[in-house]
Coordinates of N, CA and C and ligand atoms in Angstrom, one line a residue:
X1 N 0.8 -1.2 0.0 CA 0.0 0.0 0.0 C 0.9 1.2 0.0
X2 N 0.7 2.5 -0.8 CA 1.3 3.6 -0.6 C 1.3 3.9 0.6
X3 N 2.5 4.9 0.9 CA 2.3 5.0 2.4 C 1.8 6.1 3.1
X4 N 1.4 7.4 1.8 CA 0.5 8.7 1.9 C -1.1 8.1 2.4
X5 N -1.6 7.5 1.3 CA -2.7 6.7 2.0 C -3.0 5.9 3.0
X6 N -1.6 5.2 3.6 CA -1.7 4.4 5.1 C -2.1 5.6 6.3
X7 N -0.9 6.9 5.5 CA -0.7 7.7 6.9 C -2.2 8.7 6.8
X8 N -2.8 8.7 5.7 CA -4.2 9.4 5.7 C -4.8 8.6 6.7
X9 N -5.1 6.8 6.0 CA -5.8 6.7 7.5 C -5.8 7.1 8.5
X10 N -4.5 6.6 9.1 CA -4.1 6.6 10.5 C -4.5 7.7 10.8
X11 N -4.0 9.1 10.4 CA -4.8 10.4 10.5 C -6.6 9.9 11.1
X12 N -6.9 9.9 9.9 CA -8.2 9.8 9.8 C -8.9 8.8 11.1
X13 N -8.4 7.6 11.3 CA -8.8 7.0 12.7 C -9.0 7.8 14.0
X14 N -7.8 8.8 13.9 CA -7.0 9.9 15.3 C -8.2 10.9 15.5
X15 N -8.5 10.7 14.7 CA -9.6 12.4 14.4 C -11.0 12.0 14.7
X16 N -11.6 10.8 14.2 CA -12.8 9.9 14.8 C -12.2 9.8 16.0
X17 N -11.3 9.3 16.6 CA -11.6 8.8 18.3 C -11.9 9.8 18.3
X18 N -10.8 11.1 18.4 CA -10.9 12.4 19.5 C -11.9 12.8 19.5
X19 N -13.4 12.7 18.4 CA -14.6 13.3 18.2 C -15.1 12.4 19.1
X20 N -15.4 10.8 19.1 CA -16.0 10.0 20.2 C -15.2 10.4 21.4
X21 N -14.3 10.7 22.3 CA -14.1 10.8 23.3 C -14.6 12.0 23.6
X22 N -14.6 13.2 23.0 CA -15.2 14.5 23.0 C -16.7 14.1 23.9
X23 N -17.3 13.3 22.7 CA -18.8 13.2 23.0 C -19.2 12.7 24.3
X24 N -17.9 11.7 24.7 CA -18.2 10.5 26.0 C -18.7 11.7 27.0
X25 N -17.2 12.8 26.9 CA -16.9 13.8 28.3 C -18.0 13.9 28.4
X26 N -18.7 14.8 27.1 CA -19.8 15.7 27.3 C -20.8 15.2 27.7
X27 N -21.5 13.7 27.7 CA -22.4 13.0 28.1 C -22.3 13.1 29.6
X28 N -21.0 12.6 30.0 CA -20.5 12.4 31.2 C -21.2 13.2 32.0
X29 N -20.3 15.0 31.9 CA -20.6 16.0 32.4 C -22.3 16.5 32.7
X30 N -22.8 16.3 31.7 CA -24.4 16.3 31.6 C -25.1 15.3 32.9
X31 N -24.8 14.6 32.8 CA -25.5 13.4 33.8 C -24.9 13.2 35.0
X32 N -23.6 14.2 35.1 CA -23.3 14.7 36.6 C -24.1 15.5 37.1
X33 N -24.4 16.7 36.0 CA -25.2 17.7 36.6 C -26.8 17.2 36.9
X34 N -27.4 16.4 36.3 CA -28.8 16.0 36.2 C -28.6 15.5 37.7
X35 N -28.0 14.3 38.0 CA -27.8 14.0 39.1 C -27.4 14.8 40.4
X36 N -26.8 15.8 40.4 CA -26.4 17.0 41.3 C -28.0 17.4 41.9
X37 N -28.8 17.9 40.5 CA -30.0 18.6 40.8 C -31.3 17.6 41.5
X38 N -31.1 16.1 41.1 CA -31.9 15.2 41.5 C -31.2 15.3 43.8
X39 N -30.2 15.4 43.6 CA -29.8 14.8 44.9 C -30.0 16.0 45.6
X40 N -30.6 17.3 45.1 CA -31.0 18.1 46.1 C -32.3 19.3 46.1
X41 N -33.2 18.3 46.6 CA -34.4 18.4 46.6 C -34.9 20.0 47.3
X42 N -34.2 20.6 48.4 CA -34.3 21.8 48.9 C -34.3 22.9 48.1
X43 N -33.8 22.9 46.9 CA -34.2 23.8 45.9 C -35.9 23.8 45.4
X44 N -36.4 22.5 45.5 CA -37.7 22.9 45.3 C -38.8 23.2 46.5
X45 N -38.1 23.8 47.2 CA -38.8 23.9 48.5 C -38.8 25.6 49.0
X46 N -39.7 26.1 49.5 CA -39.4 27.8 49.7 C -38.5 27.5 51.4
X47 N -38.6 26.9 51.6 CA -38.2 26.4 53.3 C -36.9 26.2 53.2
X48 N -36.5 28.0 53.8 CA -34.9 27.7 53.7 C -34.3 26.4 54.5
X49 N -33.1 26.3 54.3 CA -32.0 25.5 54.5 C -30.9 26.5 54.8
X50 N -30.8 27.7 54.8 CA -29.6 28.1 55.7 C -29.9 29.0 56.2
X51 N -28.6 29.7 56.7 CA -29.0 30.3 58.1 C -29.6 32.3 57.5
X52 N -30.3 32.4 57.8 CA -31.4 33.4 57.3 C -30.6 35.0 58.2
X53 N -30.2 34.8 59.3 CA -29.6 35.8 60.5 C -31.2 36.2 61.4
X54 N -32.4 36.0 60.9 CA -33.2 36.3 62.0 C -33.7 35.1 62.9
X55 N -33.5 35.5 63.9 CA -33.8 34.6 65.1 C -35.1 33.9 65.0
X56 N -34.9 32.4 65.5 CA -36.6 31.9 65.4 C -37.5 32.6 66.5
X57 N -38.5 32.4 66.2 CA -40.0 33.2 67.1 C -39.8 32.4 68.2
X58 N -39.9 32.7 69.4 CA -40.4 31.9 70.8 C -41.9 31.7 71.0
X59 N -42.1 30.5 70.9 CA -43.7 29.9 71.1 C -43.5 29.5 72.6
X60 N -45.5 29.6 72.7 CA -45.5 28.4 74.3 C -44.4 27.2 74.2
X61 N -44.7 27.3 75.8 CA -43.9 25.9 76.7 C -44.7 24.8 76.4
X62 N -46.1 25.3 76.3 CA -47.1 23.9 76.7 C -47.2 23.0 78.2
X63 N -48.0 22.6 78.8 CA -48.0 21.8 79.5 C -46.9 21.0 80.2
X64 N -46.2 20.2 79.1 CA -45.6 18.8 79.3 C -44.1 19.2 79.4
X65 N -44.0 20.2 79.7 CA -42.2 20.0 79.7 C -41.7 19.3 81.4
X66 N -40.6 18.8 80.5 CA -40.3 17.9 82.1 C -38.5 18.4 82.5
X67 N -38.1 18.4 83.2 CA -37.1 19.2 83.2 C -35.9 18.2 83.8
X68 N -34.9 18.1 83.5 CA -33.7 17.2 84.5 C -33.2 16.1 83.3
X69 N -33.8 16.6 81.6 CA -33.9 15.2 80.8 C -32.4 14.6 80.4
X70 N -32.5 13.2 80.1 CA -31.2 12.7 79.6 C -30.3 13.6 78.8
X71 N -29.1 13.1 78.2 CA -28.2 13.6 77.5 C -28.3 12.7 76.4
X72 N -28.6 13.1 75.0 CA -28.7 12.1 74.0 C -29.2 12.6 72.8
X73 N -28.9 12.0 71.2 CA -29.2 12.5 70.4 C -30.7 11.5 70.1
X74 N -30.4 10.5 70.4 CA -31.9 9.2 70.3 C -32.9 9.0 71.4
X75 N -33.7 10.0 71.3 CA -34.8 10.1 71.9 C -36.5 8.9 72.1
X76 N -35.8 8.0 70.9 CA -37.3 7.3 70.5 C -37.9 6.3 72.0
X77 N -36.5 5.5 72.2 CA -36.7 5.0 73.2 C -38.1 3.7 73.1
X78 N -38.0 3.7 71.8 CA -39.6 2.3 71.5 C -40.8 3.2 71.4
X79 N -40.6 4.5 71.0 CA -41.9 5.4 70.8 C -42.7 4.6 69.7
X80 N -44.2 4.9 69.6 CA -44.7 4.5 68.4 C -44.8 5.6 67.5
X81 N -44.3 5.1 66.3 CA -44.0 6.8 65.1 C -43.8 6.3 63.6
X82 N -43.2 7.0 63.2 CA -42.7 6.9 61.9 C -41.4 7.5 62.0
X83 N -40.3 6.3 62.1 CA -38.6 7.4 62.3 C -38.5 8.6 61.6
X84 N -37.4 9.7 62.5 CA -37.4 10.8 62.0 C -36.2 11.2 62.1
X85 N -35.5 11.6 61.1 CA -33.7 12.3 61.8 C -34.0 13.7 61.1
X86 N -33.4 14.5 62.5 CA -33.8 15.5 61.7 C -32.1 16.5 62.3
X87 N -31.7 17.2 61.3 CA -30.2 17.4 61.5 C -30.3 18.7 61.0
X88 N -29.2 19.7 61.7 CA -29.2 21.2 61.2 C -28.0 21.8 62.2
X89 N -27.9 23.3 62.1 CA -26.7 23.7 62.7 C -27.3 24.8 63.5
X90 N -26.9 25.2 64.5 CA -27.6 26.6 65.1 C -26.1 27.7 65.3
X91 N -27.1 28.7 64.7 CA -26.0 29.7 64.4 C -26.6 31.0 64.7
X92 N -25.8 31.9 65.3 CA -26.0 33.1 65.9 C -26.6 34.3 64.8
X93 N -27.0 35.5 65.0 CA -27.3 36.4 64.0 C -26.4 36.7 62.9
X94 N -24.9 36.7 63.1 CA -24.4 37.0 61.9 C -24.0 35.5 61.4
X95 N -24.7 34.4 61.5 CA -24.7 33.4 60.7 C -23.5 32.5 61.3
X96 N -22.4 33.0 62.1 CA -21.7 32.3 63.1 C -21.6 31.2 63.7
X97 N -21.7 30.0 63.0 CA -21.8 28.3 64.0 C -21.9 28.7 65.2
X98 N -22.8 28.2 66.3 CA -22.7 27.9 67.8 C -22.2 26.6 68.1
X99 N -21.2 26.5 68.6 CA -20.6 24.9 69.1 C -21.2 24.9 70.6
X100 N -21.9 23.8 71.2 CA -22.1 23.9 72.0 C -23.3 24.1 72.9
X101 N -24.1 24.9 72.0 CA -24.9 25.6 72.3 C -25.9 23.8 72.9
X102 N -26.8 24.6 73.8 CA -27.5 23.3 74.5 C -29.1 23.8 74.0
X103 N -29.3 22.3 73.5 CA -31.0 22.3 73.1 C -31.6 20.8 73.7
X104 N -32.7 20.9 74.5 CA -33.5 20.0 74.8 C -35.2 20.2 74.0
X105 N -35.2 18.8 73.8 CA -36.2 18.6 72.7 C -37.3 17.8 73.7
X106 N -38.7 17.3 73.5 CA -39.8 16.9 73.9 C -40.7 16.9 73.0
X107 N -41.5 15.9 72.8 CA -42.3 15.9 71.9 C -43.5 14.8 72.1
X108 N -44.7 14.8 71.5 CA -45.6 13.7 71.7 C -45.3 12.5 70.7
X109 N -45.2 11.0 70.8 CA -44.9 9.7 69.8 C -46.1 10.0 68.8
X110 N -46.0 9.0 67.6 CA -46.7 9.1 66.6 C -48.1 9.0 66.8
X111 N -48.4 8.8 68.1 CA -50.3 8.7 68.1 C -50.4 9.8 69.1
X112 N -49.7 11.0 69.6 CA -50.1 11.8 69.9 C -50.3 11.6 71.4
X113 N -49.3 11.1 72.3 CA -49.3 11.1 73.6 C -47.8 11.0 74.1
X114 N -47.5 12.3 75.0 CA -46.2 12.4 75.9 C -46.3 11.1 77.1
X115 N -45.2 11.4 76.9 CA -44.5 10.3 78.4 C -44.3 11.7 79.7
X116 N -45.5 11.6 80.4 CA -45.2 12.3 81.9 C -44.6 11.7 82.5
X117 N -44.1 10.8 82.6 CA -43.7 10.1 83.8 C -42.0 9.5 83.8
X118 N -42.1 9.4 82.5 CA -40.7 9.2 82.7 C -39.5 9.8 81.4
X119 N -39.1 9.4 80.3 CA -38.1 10.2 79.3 C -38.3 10.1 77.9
X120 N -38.9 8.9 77.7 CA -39.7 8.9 76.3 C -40.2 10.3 75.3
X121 N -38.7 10.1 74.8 CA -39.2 11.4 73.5 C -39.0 12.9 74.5
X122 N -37.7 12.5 75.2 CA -37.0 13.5 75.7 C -35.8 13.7 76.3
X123 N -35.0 15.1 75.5 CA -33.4 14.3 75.9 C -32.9 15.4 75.1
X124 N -31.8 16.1 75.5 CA -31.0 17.5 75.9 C -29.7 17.0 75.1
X125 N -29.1 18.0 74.7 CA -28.3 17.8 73.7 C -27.0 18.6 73.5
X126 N -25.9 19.1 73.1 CA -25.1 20.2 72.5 C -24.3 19.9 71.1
X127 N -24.7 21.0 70.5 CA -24.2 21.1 69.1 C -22.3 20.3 69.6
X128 N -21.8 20.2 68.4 CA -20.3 20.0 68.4 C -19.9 21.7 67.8
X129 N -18.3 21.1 67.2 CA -17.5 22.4 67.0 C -18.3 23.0 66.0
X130 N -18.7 22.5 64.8 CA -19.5 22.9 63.9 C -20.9 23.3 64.0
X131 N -21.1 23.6 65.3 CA -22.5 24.1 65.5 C -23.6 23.1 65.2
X132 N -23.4 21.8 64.8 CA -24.4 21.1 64.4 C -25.0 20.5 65.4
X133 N -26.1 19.5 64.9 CA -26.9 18.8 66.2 C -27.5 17.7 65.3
X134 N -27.9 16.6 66.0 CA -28.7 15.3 65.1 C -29.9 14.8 66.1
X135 N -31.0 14.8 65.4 CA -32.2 14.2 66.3 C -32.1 13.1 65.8
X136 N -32.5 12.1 66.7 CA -33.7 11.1 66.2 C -35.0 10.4 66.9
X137 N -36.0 10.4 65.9 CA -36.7 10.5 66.8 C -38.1 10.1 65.9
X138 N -39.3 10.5 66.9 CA -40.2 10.1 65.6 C -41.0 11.0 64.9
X139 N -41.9 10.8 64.1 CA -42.6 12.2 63.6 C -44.3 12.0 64.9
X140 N -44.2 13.5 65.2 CA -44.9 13.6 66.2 C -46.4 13.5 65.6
X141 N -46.9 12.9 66.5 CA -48.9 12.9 65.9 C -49.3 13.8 66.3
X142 N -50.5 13.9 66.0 CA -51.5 15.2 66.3 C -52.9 15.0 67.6
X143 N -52.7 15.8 68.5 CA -53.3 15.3 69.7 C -54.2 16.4 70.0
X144 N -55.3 16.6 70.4 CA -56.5 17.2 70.0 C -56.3 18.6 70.7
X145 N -56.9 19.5 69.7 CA -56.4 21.1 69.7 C -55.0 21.3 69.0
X146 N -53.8 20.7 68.6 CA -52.5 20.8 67.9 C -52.5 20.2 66.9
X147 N -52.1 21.1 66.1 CA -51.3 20.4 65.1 C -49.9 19.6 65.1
X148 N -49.7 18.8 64.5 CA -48.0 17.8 65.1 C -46.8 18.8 65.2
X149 N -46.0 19.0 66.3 CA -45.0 19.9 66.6 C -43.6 19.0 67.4
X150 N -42.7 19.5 67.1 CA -42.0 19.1 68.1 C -41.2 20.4 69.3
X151 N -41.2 20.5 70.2 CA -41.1 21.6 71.6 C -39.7 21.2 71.2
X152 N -39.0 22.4 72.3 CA -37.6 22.3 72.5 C -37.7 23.6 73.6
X153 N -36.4 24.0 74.1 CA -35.5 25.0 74.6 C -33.8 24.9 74.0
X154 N -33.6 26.1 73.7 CA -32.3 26.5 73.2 C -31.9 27.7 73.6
X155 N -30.5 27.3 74.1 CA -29.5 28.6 74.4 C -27.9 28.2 74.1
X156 N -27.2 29.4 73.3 CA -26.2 29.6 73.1 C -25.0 29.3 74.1
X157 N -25.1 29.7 75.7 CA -24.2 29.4 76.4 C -25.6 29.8 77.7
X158 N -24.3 29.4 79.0 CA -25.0 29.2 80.0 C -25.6 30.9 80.5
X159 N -24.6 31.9 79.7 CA -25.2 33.2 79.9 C -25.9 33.7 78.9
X160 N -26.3 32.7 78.2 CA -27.1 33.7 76.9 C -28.6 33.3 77.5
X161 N -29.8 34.1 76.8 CA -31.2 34.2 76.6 C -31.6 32.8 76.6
X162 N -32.3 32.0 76.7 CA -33.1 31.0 76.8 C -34.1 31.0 75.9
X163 N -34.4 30.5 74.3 CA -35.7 30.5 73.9 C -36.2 29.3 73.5
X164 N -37.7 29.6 74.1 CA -38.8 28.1 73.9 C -38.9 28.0 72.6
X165 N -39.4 27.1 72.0 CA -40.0 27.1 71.1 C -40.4 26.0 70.3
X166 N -41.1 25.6 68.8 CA -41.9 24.9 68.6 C -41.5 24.3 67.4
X167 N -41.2 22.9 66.7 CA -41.2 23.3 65.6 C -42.0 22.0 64.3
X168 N -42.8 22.1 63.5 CA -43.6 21.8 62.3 C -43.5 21.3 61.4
X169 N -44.5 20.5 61.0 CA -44.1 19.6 60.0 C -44.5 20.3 58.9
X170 N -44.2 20.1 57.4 CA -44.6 20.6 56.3 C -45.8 20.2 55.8
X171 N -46.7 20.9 55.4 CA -48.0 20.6 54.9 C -49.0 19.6 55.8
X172 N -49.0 19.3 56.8 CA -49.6 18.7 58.4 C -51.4 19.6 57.8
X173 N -52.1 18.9 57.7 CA -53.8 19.2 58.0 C -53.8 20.4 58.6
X174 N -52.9 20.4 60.3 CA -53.7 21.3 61.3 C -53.0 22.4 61.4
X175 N -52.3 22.6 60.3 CA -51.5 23.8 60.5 C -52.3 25.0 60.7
X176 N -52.7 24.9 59.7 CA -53.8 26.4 59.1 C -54.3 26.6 60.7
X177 N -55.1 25.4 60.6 CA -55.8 25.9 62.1 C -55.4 26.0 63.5
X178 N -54.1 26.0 63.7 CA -53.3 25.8 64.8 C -52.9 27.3 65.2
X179 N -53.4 27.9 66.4 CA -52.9 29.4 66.2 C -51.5 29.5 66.7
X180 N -50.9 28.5 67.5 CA -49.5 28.6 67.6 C -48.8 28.4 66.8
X181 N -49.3 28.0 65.3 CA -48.6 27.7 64.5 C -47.4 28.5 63.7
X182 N -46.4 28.8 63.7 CA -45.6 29.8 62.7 C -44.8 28.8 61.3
X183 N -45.3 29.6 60.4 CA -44.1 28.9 59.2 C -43.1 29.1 59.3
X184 N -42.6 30.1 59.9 CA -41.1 30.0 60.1 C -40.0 29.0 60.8
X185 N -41.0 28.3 61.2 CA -40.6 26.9 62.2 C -40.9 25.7 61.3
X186 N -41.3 25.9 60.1 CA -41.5 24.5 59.6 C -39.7 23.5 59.2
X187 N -39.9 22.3 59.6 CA -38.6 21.8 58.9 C -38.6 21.1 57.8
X188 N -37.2 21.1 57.0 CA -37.7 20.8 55.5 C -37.5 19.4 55.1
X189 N -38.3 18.9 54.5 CA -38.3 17.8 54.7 C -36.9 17.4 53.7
X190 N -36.5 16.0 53.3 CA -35.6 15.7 52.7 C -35.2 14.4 52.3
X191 N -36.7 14.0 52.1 CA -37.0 12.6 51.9 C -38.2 12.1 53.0
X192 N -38.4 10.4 53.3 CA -39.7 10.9 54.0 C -39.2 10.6 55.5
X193 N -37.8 10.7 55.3 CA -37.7 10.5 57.3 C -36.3 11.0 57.6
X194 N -35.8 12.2 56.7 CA -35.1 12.9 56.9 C -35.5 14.8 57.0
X195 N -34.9 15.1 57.6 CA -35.2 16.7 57.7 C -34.2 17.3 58.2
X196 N -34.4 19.0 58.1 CA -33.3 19.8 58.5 C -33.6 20.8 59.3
X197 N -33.4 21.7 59.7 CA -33.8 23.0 60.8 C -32.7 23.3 60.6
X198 N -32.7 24.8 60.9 CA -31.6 26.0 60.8 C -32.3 27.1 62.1
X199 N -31.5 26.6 63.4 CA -31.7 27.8 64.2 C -30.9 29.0 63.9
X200 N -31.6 29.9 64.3 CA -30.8 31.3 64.5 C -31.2 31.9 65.7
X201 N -30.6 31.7 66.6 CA -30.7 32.0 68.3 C -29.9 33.2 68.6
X202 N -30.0 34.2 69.8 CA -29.1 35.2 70.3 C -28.3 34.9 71.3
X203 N -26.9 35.6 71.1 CA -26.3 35.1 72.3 C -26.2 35.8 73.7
X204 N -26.6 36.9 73.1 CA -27.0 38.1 74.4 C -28.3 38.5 74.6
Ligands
FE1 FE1 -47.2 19.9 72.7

């Protein structure tokens, strides 16, 4: 065979891959991003996910708080529910991580009845360095006059403010009609037994 014509091929083979490998990337690239936007659902949600700088609202105590509770991130303790982890960071007004900061949680099990008596679905907590915190727990039922909530208390340090407060499930029946209700307390959901909260607490 001439050898102009050999080396045309060979050319010609070089120039087809590089166009197939081209196309591989760009497939590649495409279906990372598709996947990026599937794996994060909080974009379709108005319910932020980060830290906003204004402070959440302080709601009632309610009734049932019980005070002296465990130390722990796993609250269920054999509650009846639907598991719930619900994970977030608490951060001061200028958006600042709180490491530390102590939050006790309480809440009614999935059919809508507290434990008076003993620790069931209650249990005190502190962020780490990262200001973070992890529940778990169940999703709370709805018990006549409420809509499903989960209670807490949080404070930044042992000298800061103390605030009660409440916080909501997304799209819950009894919202609307619940006058304690605030949306600003809703958590977002993030699948069906994961969720997030973003405190913004004061430290003075
Ligand atoms: Fe309650």
């Amino acid at each position: 065979m001439n050898n102009k014509i050999l080396i045309g091929i060979v050319i010609f083979l070089i120039l087809v891959g590089g166009v197939y490998l081209f196309l591989q990337q760009n497939q590649l690239t495409q279906n990372t991003t598709k996947q990026t936007e599937q794996n994060n659902p909080s974009q379709q949600t108005s319910i932020s996910t980060e830290c906003t700088g204004e402070v959440i609202p302080s709601l009632t105590e309610g009734p049932y708080y019980t005070e002296n509770t465990p130390q722990r991130t796993d609250i269920k303790d054999g509650a009846p529910g639907e598991p719930l982890t619900l994970t977030g960071f608490v951060y001061d007004e200028n958006c600042k991580p709180i490491a530390n900061a102590w939050i006790d949680f309480w809440q009614a099990d999935g059919e809508g009845n507290y434990d008076n008596s003993g620790y069931r679905l209650r249990g005190h907590q502190y962020t780490d360095a990262s200001g973070k915190y992890i529940l778990q727990t169940v999703i709370p039922g709805e018990y006549p006059g409420r809509t499903p909530h989960i209670h807490l208390k949080i404070r930044a340090s042992d000298n800061s403010p103390l605030t009660t407060s409440q916080l909501f499930l997304p799209e819950a029946s009894g919202n609307e009609s619940d006058s304690i209700f605030d949306e600003r307390l809703i958590i977002a959901m993030q699948g069906k037994n994961t969720a997030t909260y973003i405190f913004v607490i004061p430290t003075k």
